[in-house]
XYZ file of C-alpha atoms in Angstrom:
708
model
C -0.217 -0.185 -0.338
C 2.908 2.178 0.602
C 4.168 1.871 -2.961
C 0.769 3.563 -4.159
C 1.314 7.271 -5.322
C -0.438 9.697 -3.126
C -1.856 11.979 -6.215
C -3.698 8.448 -7.458
C -5.403 8.270 -4.029
C -6.391 11.533 -3.734
C -7.846 11.626 -7.244
C -9.368 8.598 -6.921
C -11.343 9.690 -3.372
C -12.561 12.691 -5.127
C -13.883 10.778 -8.249
C -15.720 8.345 -5.574
C -17.517 11.839 -3.790
C -18.621 12.977 -7.180
C -20.331 10.111 -8.084
C -21.753 9.895 -4.797
C -23.198 13.286 -5.443
C -24.337 12.652 -9.126
C -26.227 9.622 -7.761
C -27.726 11.617 -4.744
C -29.006 14.385 -7.352
C -30.144 12.020 -9.853
C -32.174 10.454 -6.896
C -33.757 14.041 -6.129
C -34.679 14.923 -9.298
C -36.642 12.151 -9.140
C -38.856 12.625 -6.309
C -41.087 15.418 -7.718
C -41.812 16.955 -11.119
C -43.689 20.284 -12.305
C -43.692 22.425 -15.957
C -41.753 25.447 -15.651
C -44.407 27.390 -17.147
C -48.065 27.657 -16.639
C -51.188 29.646 -18.282
C -53.743 30.418 -16.162
C -56.831 33.134 -17.014
C -57.745 36.275 -14.926
C -60.593 36.237 -12.851
C -60.611 32.909 -11.927
C -62.618 31.633 -8.883
C -60.675 30.810 -5.306
C -59.837 27.614 -5.425
C -58.953 26.724 -8.800
C -56.149 24.346 -9.195
C -53.380 26.019 -11.121
C -51.095 23.159 -11.718
C -50.682 19.300 -10.310
C -47.028 18.651 -8.910
C -46.305 14.748 -9.488
C -44.208 13.437 -6.571
C -43.042 9.773 -5.179
C -44.424 8.545 -2.099
C -42.923 9.806 0.635
C -42.100 13.166 -0.483
C -43.808 16.503 0.658
C -44.090 19.712 -1.067
C -44.182 23.259 0.705
C -43.160 26.693 -0.455
C -39.936 27.913 0.047
C -39.679 30.454 2.816
C -39.410 34.488 2.425
C -37.984 36.352 0.877
C -39.000 33.397 -1.684
C -42.569 33.691 -3.166
C -43.899 37.205 -1.872
C -47.605 38.304 -1.629
C -48.298 34.739 -2.727
C -51.741 34.213 -4.363
C -51.208 30.377 -4.493
C -51.512 27.693 -1.709
C -50.856 24.073 -1.789
C -53.065 21.072 -1.365
C -51.513 18.414 -1.768
C -49.556 17.559 -4.970
C -52.126 20.779 -6.613
C -51.419 24.512 -6.671
C -54.037 25.887 -6.002
C -55.455 29.619 -6.596
C -56.013 31.197 -3.042
C -57.344 34.518 -4.608
C -58.634 36.031 -8.001
C -55.703 36.772 -10.536
C -56.004 40.087 -12.408
C -54.554 40.421 -15.295
C -54.597 44.429 -14.804
C -52.679 43.797 -11.832
C -49.877 41.254 -12.058
C -49.565 39.249 -15.405
C -47.314 36.386 -14.051
C -46.323 35.184 -10.774
C -43.453 33.025 -9.644
C -43.987 30.204 -7.557
C -41.174 28.328 -5.687
C -41.399 24.731 -3.824
C -39.579 22.656 -2.072
C -39.843 18.732 -2.600
C -38.083 16.842 0.521
C -38.351 13.039 0.721
C -38.691 12.083 4.456
C -36.613 8.700 4.005
C -33.454 10.060 2.697
C -33.898 13.883 3.626
C -33.548 14.433 -0.200
C -34.644 18.185 -1.361
C -35.804 19.008 -4.357
C -36.366 22.857 -5.058
C -38.727 23.724 -8.401
C -40.324 27.253 -9.760
C -43.122 27.404 -11.791
C -43.976 30.473 -13.278
C -48.087 31.201 -13.785
C -48.668 33.478 -16.781
C -51.908 35.267 -16.197
C -54.016 35.538 -19.227
C -55.926 38.770 -20.243
C -59.730 38.573 -20.799
C -61.837 41.287 -21.773
C -63.256 42.539 -18.490
C -62.873 46.192 -18.704
C -64.797 48.592 -20.850
C -63.495 51.380 -23.300
C -63.592 54.775 -20.710
C -63.475 58.168 -21.608
C -61.883 60.623 -19.925
C -65.015 63.232 -19.419
C -68.322 62.275 -19.515
C -69.150 66.125 -21.328
C -66.541 67.671 -23.876
C -67.093 71.654 -24.232
C -65.474 72.759 -27.535
C -65.715 75.928 -29.805
C -65.448 76.287 -34.019
C -65.473 79.225 -36.474
C -68.384 79.338 -38.494
C -65.841 79.839 -41.162
C -63.664 77.243 -40.933
C -63.041 74.765 -43.483
C -63.988 71.709 -44.449
C -62.084 68.702 -42.217
C -61.032 71.387 -40.100
C -60.265 69.251 -36.773
C -62.138 70.678 -33.765
C -60.647 67.956 -30.979
C -59.516 64.383 -30.686
C -61.911 62.414 -27.851
C -59.889 59.212 -27.338
C -61.177 56.637 -25.377
C -58.992 54.212 -22.983
C -59.292 50.229 -22.172
C -57.052 48.530 -19.603
C -57.775 45.431 -21.506
C -55.853 46.543 -24.434
C -57.899 45.798 -27.238
C -58.611 48.115 -30.017
C -61.283 50.641 -29.880
C -63.932 51.554 -32.656
C -65.740 55.117 -32.407
C -69.000 55.856 -33.937
C -70.511 59.364 -34.155
C -74.123 60.164 -33.520
C -76.204 61.716 -35.076
C -74.637 61.924 -38.211
C -76.231 64.608 -40.308
C -75.256 67.785 -38.218
C -72.020 69.222 -39.698
C -69.473 67.364 -38.288
C -67.640 63.562 -38.956
C -64.824 61.819 -37.370
C -61.456 60.830 -39.321
C -61.941 57.292 -39.506
C -63.826 54.347 -37.350
C -60.301 53.800 -35.489
C -59.449 57.556 -34.993
C -61.533 59.890 -32.890
C -60.638 62.899 -34.638
C -63.926 65.241 -34.633
C -63.773 67.044 -38.521
C -65.882 69.606 -39.796
C -68.046 68.038 -42.758
C -70.039 71.063 -44.015
C -69.908 74.827 -44.190
C -71.015 75.921 -41.303
C -73.709 78.841 -40.487
C -74.366 80.595 -37.086
C -77.779 82.436 -38.007
C -78.968 78.499 -38.832
C -77.067 76.267 -36.187
C -75.929 77.986 -32.886
C -74.741 74.623 -30.973
C -74.419 70.852 -31.653
C -74.737 68.311 -29.227
C -72.793 65.104 -30.392
C -72.727 61.534 -28.880
C -69.278 59.606 -29.375
C -69.858 55.407 -28.673
C -66.384 53.860 -28.667
C -66.658 49.828 -28.040
C -63.732 47.363 -27.755
C -64.474 45.061 -30.956
C -65.115 45.912 -34.189
C -68.550 47.702 -35.081
C -69.109 45.266 -38.644
C -69.440 42.775 -38.438
C -70.441 41.889 -35.296
C -67.405 40.079 -33.151
C -68.400 36.483 -31.457
C -66.132 38.119 -28.592
C -68.064 40.013 -25.930
C -68.191 43.884 -26.641
C -67.810 46.282 -23.894
C -68.918 49.892 -24.873
C -68.533 53.545 -23.289
C -70.287 56.978 -24.857
C -69.343 60.283 -24.034
C -71.151 63.779 -24.970
C -69.641 66.563 -27.134
C -71.177 69.860 -27.260
C -70.046 71.954 -30.085
C -70.671 75.737 -29.904
C -70.557 77.614 -33.396
C -69.063 81.316 -32.719
C -70.263 84.059 -35.442
C -68.075 85.744 -37.249
C -68.055 89.300 -38.554
C -68.658 88.266 -42.713
C -72.050 90.311 -43.101
C -72.553 93.697 -43.446
C -75.426 95.937 -42.084
C -78.668 95.383 -43.039
C -81.684 98.189 -43.019
C -85.119 96.885 -41.635
C -87.218 95.742 -42.511
C -85.784 93.534 -45.573
C -86.406 90.568 -47.307
C -83.794 87.897 -47.463
C -82.251 85.987 -50.032
C -79.986 82.937 -50.272
C -77.565 82.780 -53.123
C -74.457 80.372 -53.660
C -74.394 80.116 -49.686
C -74.635 83.781 -49.103
C -77.605 85.420 -47.494
C -78.285 88.308 -48.588
C -80.893 91.326 -46.838
C -82.644 93.376 -49.490
C -84.060 96.572 -48.354
C -86.837 98.327 -50.782
C -85.943 102.010 -48.993
C -87.449 104.324 -47.505
C -90.087 107.015 -48.911
C -92.097 110.209 -46.918
C -93.338 113.206 -47.902
C -93.380 116.894 -46.795
C -94.816 120.071 -47.492
C -94.183 122.770 -49.769
C -92.408 126.008 -47.998
C -93.223 124.404 -44.748
C -90.799 122.879 -42.752
C -91.209 119.162 -40.872
C -90.910 119.131 -37.472
C -89.358 116.516 -35.273
C -88.053 113.378 -36.909
C -89.591 112.956 -40.493
C -92.074 109.790 -40.157
C -90.737 107.211 -42.958
C -92.567 104.355 -44.498
C -92.698 101.339 -43.997
C -90.969 102.386 -40.768
C -88.286 104.198 -39.084
C -85.021 104.163 -40.399
C -82.264 101.810 -38.853
C -80.207 98.864 -39.688
C -78.836 95.795 -37.839
C -75.639 93.852 -37.952
C -75.900 91.004 -40.055
C -73.950 88.786 -38.007
C -76.392 88.894 -35.006
C -73.561 87.214 -32.912
C -71.797 89.966 -32.676
C -74.341 92.748 -33.434
C -72.132 96.045 -33.832
C -72.945 99.273 -33.129
C -73.556 101.106 -35.890
C -73.108 104.601 -37.175
C -75.141 106.978 -39.808
C -74.495 109.422 -42.449
C -75.725 110.947 -45.808
C -73.558 109.451 -48.496
C -74.421 112.058 -51.519
C -75.275 115.299 -49.628
C -78.165 116.416 -47.441
C -80.221 117.916 -50.326
C -78.456 121.310 -49.688
C -78.624 121.702 -46.273
C -82.674 120.535 -46.123
C -81.801 117.292 -44.028
C -79.804 116.444 -41.064
C -79.371 112.644 -39.677
C -78.136 111.543 -35.906
C -75.227 108.941 -36.545
C -76.509 107.091 -33.725
C -80.195 106.239 -34.291
C -80.109 107.434 -37.848
C -83.132 109.437 -37.531
C -83.917 112.084 -40.054
C -85.088 115.830 -39.562
C -85.749 118.747 -41.223
C -83.569 121.946 -41.114
C -85.230 124.362 -43.408
C -88.675 124.469 -45.479
C -88.192 123.361 -49.049
C -89.121 126.025 -51.880
C -88.783 123.275 -54.560
C -91.473 121.212 -55.974
C -90.133 118.168 -56.700
C -88.980 114.613 -55.352
C -86.017 115.051 -53.664
C -83.679 111.578 -53.149
C -80.982 110.955 -50.327
C -79.034 108.438 -49.677
C -78.015 106.847 -46.211
C -74.697 104.770 -45.139
C -74.764 102.697 -42.130
C -71.463 101.576 -41.193
C -70.136 99.722 -38.271
C -68.225 101.263 -35.607
C -65.364 98.902 -35.138
C -65.142 97.499 -38.522
C -65.757 100.363 -40.498
C -65.556 98.101 -44.085
C -68.488 96.757 -43.107
C -71.155 99.024 -44.556
C -74.521 98.921 -46.404
C -76.379 102.084 -48.182
C -80.608 102.891 -48.550
C -82.138 105.653 -50.133
C -84.776 107.915 -49.069
C -87.342 109.333 -51.049
C -88.903 112.814 -50.065
C -91.908 113.643 -51.938
C -92.636 117.417 -51.855
C -96.345 118.060 -52.125
C -98.888 121.339 -52.189
C -100.283 121.608 -48.565
C -104.023 119.559 -48.850
C -106.779 121.973 -47.387
C -109.568 119.897 -48.096
C -110.141 115.818 -47.217
C -111.916 113.954 -49.638
C -115.567 114.153 -49.195
C -118.151 111.634 -50.875
C -121.301 112.863 -52.999
C -123.506 110.902 -50.457
C -123.573 109.766 -47.050
C -125.018 106.436 -48.150
C -124.744 104.103 -51.358
C -127.453 101.539 -52.096
C -126.820 99.131 -54.861
C -128.018 95.604 -56.023
C -125.345 93.051 -57.297
C -125.750 89.700 -59.435
C -123.621 88.261 -60.080
C -119.544 88.102 -59.974
C -117.699 90.539 -62.394
C -121.198 92.507 -62.842
C -121.170 95.600 -61.579
C -123.790 96.510 -58.944
C -126.798 98.901 -60.032
C -128.532 101.963 -58.435
C -132.179 100.423 -57.350
C -133.313 104.443 -57.318
C -132.236 104.076 -60.919
C -132.761 101.234 -62.854
C -130.868 102.099 -66.037
C -127.928 103.254 -64.156
C -125.011 101.307 -62.534
C -124.108 102.502 -58.597
C -121.330 105.175 -59.052
C -119.357 105.945 -55.930
C -117.771 109.126 -56.179
C -115.976 111.330 -53.635
C -114.704 115.040 -54.760
C -112.125 117.073 -53.342
C -112.195 120.779 -53.179
C -108.223 121.489 -53.565
C -109.154 120.049 -57.248
C -111.685 122.647 -58.043
C -110.000 123.366 -61.573
C -110.748 119.987 -62.566
C -114.486 119.884 -60.829
C -113.539 118.400 -57.616
C -111.973 115.092 -59.343
C -108.769 114.270 -57.886
C -106.701 111.306 -59.558
C -105.230 110.539 -56.317
C -108.331 109.177 -54.677
C -108.677 105.444 -54.394
C -111.680 103.121 -53.155
C -111.959 100.385 -51.592
C -114.414 98.262 -48.670
C -113.405 98.552 -45.388
C -112.739 94.968 -44.136
C -114.133 93.030 -46.689
C -112.720 91.165 -49.403
C -115.473 90.149 -51.057
C -116.419 93.276 -53.143
C -113.820 95.768 -55.420
C -114.502 99.078 -56.310
C -112.885 99.921 -60.135
C -113.354 103.461 -61.170
C -115.877 104.228 -58.619
C -118.146 101.209 -59.796
C -118.758 98.543 -57.136
C -118.277 94.700 -58.615
C -118.626 91.666 -56.474
C -115.565 89.263 -56.617
C -116.829 85.854 -55.449
C -120.199 84.403 -55.160
C -122.540 85.234 -52.342
C -125.444 83.612 -51.041
C -128.408 86.415 -51.344
C -128.716 88.689 -48.555
C -128.619 92.323 -47.718
C -125.007 93.593 -46.748
C -124.186 96.760 -44.535
C -120.475 97.693 -45.174
C -118.437 100.746 -45.607
C -116.437 102.390 -48.251
C -113.445 103.886 -47.987
C -111.796 107.294 -50.304
C -108.395 107.767 -50.013
C -106.321 110.397 -51.058
C -102.631 108.480 -51.652
C -101.279 111.877 -52.207
C -101.223 112.587 -48.350
C -103.503 109.499 -46.849
C -106.182 111.741 -46.057
C -109.507 109.635 -46.323
C -113.603 109.564 -46.177
C -115.953 107.174 -45.176
C -119.634 106.357 -46.633
C -122.069 103.891 -46.007
C -122.791 101.218 -48.414
C -125.859 98.816 -48.736
C -125.414 96.098 -51.074
C -128.504 93.876 -51.805
C -126.906 90.280 -53.403
C -129.542 88.474 -55.570
C -129.202 86.031 -58.175
C -130.553 85.852 -61.806
C -132.669 89.184 -61.732
C -130.908 92.429 -63.415
C -132.404 95.480 -62.667
C -131.605 97.018 -66.390
C -134.397 97.264 -68.926
C -133.713 97.875 -72.629
C -136.371 99.191 -75.348
C -138.068 96.628 -77.244
C -136.184 97.006 -80.694
C -132.974 95.524 -78.789
C -132.103 92.034 -79.370
C -132.218 90.851 -75.983
C -134.699 88.560 -74.858
C -137.563 90.141 -72.233
C -138.918 87.578 -69.554
C -141.607 88.256 -67.175
C -140.976 87.226 -63.693
C -143.593 85.412 -61.742
C -143.859 88.578 -59.567
C -144.784 90.298 -62.823
C -141.927 92.372 -63.565
C -140.050 92.929 -66.732
C -136.518 92.021 -66.658
C -134.047 91.597 -69.560
C -131.454 89.562 -69.911
C -128.189 91.072 -71.401
C -126.137 88.129 -70.759
C -124.139 89.408 -67.963
C -123.278 93.013 -69.777
C -125.053 95.840 -67.909
C -126.428 99.043 -70.595
C -122.520 101.098 -70.110
C -121.323 97.873 -71.469
C -124.014 97.629 -74.470
C -123.885 101.069 -75.197
C -119.475 101.015 -75.702
C -120.161 97.771 -77.202
C -122.412 99.486 -80.044
C -120.373 102.555 -80.022
C -117.543 100.464 -80.825
C -119.030 98.772 -84.215
C -120.208 101.797 -84.973
C -116.840 103.678 -85.681
C -115.386 100.678 -87.095
C -118.086 100.639 -89.355
C -117.554 104.453 -90.405
C -113.758 103.531 -90.741
C -114.304 100.698 -93.544
C -116.468 103.133 -95.300
C -114.146 105.990 -95.421
C -111.213 103.210 -96.898
C -113.258 102.143 -99.362
C -114.555 105.513 -100.737
C -111.013 106.226 -100.799
C -109.547 103.090 -102.305
C -112.110 103.412 -105.084
C -111.326 107.187 -105.568
C -107.064 106.333 -106.146
C -108.089 103.736 -108.235
C -110.389 106.102 -110.528
C -107.432 108.224 -110.948
C -104.982 105.463 -111.546
C -106.716 104.590 -114.659
C -106.946 108.253 -115.834
C -103.288 108.499 -115.450
C -102.161 105.163 -117.383
C -105.130 106.818 -119.908
C -103.250 109.994 -120.306
C -100.317 108.226 -120.763
C -101.633 106.330 -123.423
C -102.800 109.588 -125.577
C -99.062 110.628 -125.323
C -97.540 107.485 -126.640
C -100.043 107.165 -129.691
C -99.290 110.909 -130.304
C -95.722 110.667 -130.610
C -96.246 107.649 -132.882
C -98.122 109.636 -135.309
C -95.120 112.758 -135.174
C -92.641 109.951 -136.309
C -94.487 109.038 -139.305
C -93.280 111.904 -141.452
C -90.265 112.201 -143.855
C -87.038 112.179 -141.910
C -88.506 110.291 -138.686
C -88.747 111.206 -135.286
C -86.468 114.738 -134.681
C -85.354 115.540 -130.683
C -86.712 119.275 -130.116
C -88.514 120.028 -133.255
C -90.818 123.032 -133.444
C -94.474 123.397 -135.053
C -95.698 126.693 -135.393
C -98.836 127.314 -136.965
C -99.064 131.712 -137.511
C -102.228 131.414 -139.487
C -104.026 130.896 -136.526
C -102.470 133.828 -134.513
C -105.272 136.352 -136.194
C -108.169 134.069 -135.278
C -110.632 135.741 -134.206
C -111.333 132.313 -132.178
C -109.788 133.714 -128.676
C -110.722 130.614 -127.398
C -108.739 128.266 -129.193
C -104.920 127.055 -128.419
C -102.495 129.430 -130.695
C -105.330 132.083 -131.283
C -104.223 135.453 -130.799
C -104.513 139.357 -130.746
C -104.987 141.917 -133.574
C -101.679 142.839 -133.291
C -100.075 139.325 -133.582
C -98.736 138.626 -129.900
C -99.086 135.119 -128.958
C -102.016 134.345 -126.361
C -99.315 132.557 -124.336
C -96.917 135.863 -124.175
C -98.010 136.572 -120.446
C -100.209 135.044 -117.868
C -102.103 138.606 -117.692
C -103.474 137.882 -121.288
C -104.189 134.358 -120.406
C -106.452 135.515 -117.488
C -105.048 132.123 -115.993
C -103.652 131.142 -112.386
C -100.622 129.167 -112.586
C -102.173 126.198 -111.564
C -104.930 126.105 -114.205
C -102.223 126.660 -116.594
C -100.194 123.297 -114.878
C -103.625 121.276 -115.396
C -104.461 122.054 -118.805
C -100.886 120.832 -119.809
C -101.291 117.834 -117.836
C -103.385 116.655 -120.211
C -103.314 115.038 -123.621
C -103.456 117.523 -126.700
C -106.560 115.737 -127.936
C -108.351 116.682 -124.809
C -107.195 120.500 -124.787
C -108.060 120.859 -127.970
C -111.530 119.566 -128.694
C -114.856 121.120 -129.323
C -117.819 121.867 -126.587
C -118.706 118.180 -127.344
C -117.587 115.685 -124.112
C -115.297 112.720 -124.647
C -118.113 110.425 -123.317
C -120.647 111.456 -125.658
C -123.525 113.545 -125.361
C -127.385 113.844 -126.912
C -126.752 117.495 -128.462
C -128.175 118.241 -131.727
C -125.138 118.240 -134.461
C -124.453 114.787 -132.935
C -121.621 113.405 -131.563
C -117.954 114.129 -133.116
C -115.066 112.741 -132.759
C -111.850 114.735 -130.831
C -108.561 114.399 -132.720
C -105.454 116.541 -132.624
C -104.662 119.066 -134.545
C -101.720 117.188 -136.272
C -103.403 114.931 -138.749
C -103.008 114.282 -142.182
C -106.809 114.252 -142.657
C -108.241 117.428 -144.445
C -111.614 118.638 -142.961
C -114.284 121.378 -144.468
C -116.248 121.519 -141.327
C -116.343 124.831 -140.010
C -114.630 126.186 -137.355
C -112.007 123.403 -137.887
C -108.369 123.754 -138.171
C -105.939 121.309 -139.575
C -102.102 120.967 -139.388
C -100.810 118.879 -142.108
C -97.415 118.222 -143.388
C -95.462 119.536 -147.012
C -96.011 116.514 -148.747
C -99.409 116.514 -148.030
C -100.622 119.607 -149.622
C -102.978 119.782 -152.671
C -101.474 122.475 -154.666
C -105.432 122.794 -156.258
C -106.670 123.758 -152.905
C -108.733 126.394 -152.413
C -107.653 127.003 -148.692
C -105.347 129.373 -146.980
C -102.290 127.421 -146.300
C -99.501 127.966 -144.176
C -96.457 126.221 -144.952
C -94.341 125.451 -141.694
C -90.656 125.044 -142.637
C -89.216 122.012 -143.485
C -86.865 120.808 -140.619
C -84.362 119.412 -143.052
C -83.702 122.272 -144.652
C -79.645 124.168 -144.320
C -79.321 124.995 -140.698
C -78.264 128.240 -141.905
C -81.278 129.176 -142.745
C -82.891 127.600 -139.529
C -80.704 130.258 -137.683
C -80.790 133.238 -139.683
C -85.200 132.939 -139.677
C -84.129 132.499 -135.875
C -82.487 135.496 -135.648
C -84.762 137.351 -137.973
C -87.808 136.400 -135.644
C -85.845 137.340 -132.687
C -85.114 141.375 -133.719
C -88.485 141.461 -135.286
C -89.808 140.877 -131.670
C -92.133 137.597 -132.420
C -93.192 136.177 -129.671
C -95.047 132.942 -131.463
C -94.866 130.315 -128.812
C -93.709 126.907 -129.753
C -94.658 123.790 -128.916
C -91.615 121.385 -128.091
C -92.027 117.960 -128.262
C -88.936 115.524 -127.291
C -88.980 112.114 -127.550
C -87.356 111.221 -124.476
C -89.931 112.957 -122.278
C -92.773 111.624 -124.389
C -91.503 107.773 -124.249
C -90.648 108.156 -120.313
C -94.179 110.441 -119.948
C -92.388 113.419 -118.599
C -94.802 115.804 -120.448
C -94.975 118.332 -123.339
C -93.253 121.757 -122.858
C -94.427 124.660 -124.258
C -92.298 127.846 -124.331
C -92.182 131.234 -126.021
C -89.101 131.898 -128.203
C -88.167 135.388 -126.566
C -86.285 133.789 -123.695
C -85.102 137.402 -122.779
C -88.615 138.702 -122.033
C -90.215 138.745 -118.496
C -93.434 137.605 -119.569
C -92.249 133.977 -120.661
C -93.505 131.201 -118.691
C -92.494 127.301 -118.972
C -94.894 124.982 -118.111
C -93.967 121.418 -117.759
C -96.916 118.734 -117.099
C -96.373 115.106 -116.407
C -98.487 112.933 -118.507
């Protein structure tokens, strides 16, 4: 033994000791066993088993002594770990339990640790920080402006879903999971001043419904809409109109009346009421300042800057209508202002009010639209008339007087005549009629008794009329005018008479015009024929040809055209010798030559003893032997053996020099033989025949031109 190495002995001893310890530890691990981690739901009942620990016989279990297991909510009953109290996830999410296992026979011990994880259950509802919230928002806030955020909390930590009611109030949530309150539509303080909303919070989705138990909470949100100074002043009264979301209040202006050359004392009474304006933003209601915008009519009026009352400073001496413009501006924000008009009517002072011609009127009316008749004069309608002594120049008739029945809309007075506006039962009504002078508001009243009947008129017409006359059961004769009175029937007859007379006048005028037209065409036709006869001679037609028959100048037939005085002067030398007016000359020159140079015989024929003679022009190729008949014919047609006195008219086709010499000789000798000039252009166009004197420088020369 002595030969054994000492190191070997120590090493061997240590190994044996380690083997013994390992064997002991292995034996201890086998005495008990438990899971290291256990899930246990919260809100448990006391005595519920958390976990069961397995152990060998003869092994006892106990909690390790403190400081282990502080606030231990468990207990051991045999091998079971029991919940001694209700666990709450919100208080502690995990618990660590240390247990010692001891084998009684060998005194072996084993320490085990069990981690109890508390499971979270939905056992807490959402919670808002306040039961009621109060917020303000500007009425001019744009859409989607955030009014505020109102979240709820849930101790369980689950997502919260929100819902806002009512839905149509101008506000909305940003999303179902985001409780931001937004402006949804444009706000208007005058329409809505306060809005009360209810916000709901739920820890499960709103839709579809969750199988999990839901917990909800709610809160109230009161939103106050603040007014903004965005409207001008409004003169009262005014009519509101909404244009594109903006509210406009339109005032018709004010009117008043003053007397010429008189000063109104105190505040001018205005219609429809006193002049004043209010702030269009009623939530601000700022004070107003008043002033005249376009002057005070030359110092006639003054306006109170605080109240807007208008007073008269002096009388006006101009009979006209005065227009004033009043400006109302806010005192703080003068950029908000409005204007209105004040019309002052200057009138002559009224000395007399209207006065009815009778203090009481009586009438009978039968139907709607039929004027009332005067029972005292059955042929006349009832006439209600009031006069004004201020209008003596017009017989007391004031054009400004209007009539109406006071307190009754069943009757209407038009032009002083009474009409019924709707069907009424038969009865006798006592009414009061008012005559109002609209220029000065003066009035007069009179009593009116109206008897309403049906099917019976109070007018009678002569038997010559076409209306049907029937006898009533009482023996009275009535006339059926079809609902029209005597005045209407008389007006209708007068109108038809005027129309008939107008038609007759038009017919006569048309007949005269047609007859004159035919005569003018006949004249033109005769002139055209006469021109054609002139063109049949040798050499054809010539412009400006002059035909002079000197043989007739000394003829005693003073009534013939071309006859002259014994001295040889032309009958047409002067107007005095003709003894004709210019108008008579024009008339004679405007008819064809065959009419001017005719016998006493009528063109249409007569029953005289000499018989009917044909009227022909003096220029002809026929030779007549009748006494008193004078003819002119062309040179080539002269019979040399004829015994009649013939005057040869020079041919225009001879040498021009001879014509000029002959003309000059005649001018020197003072020959004033009139010449008849026929111009082809004039005859073709129908302009006329020109008769002229060759002595162009003579003061007695006349030129007559007549239209054919």
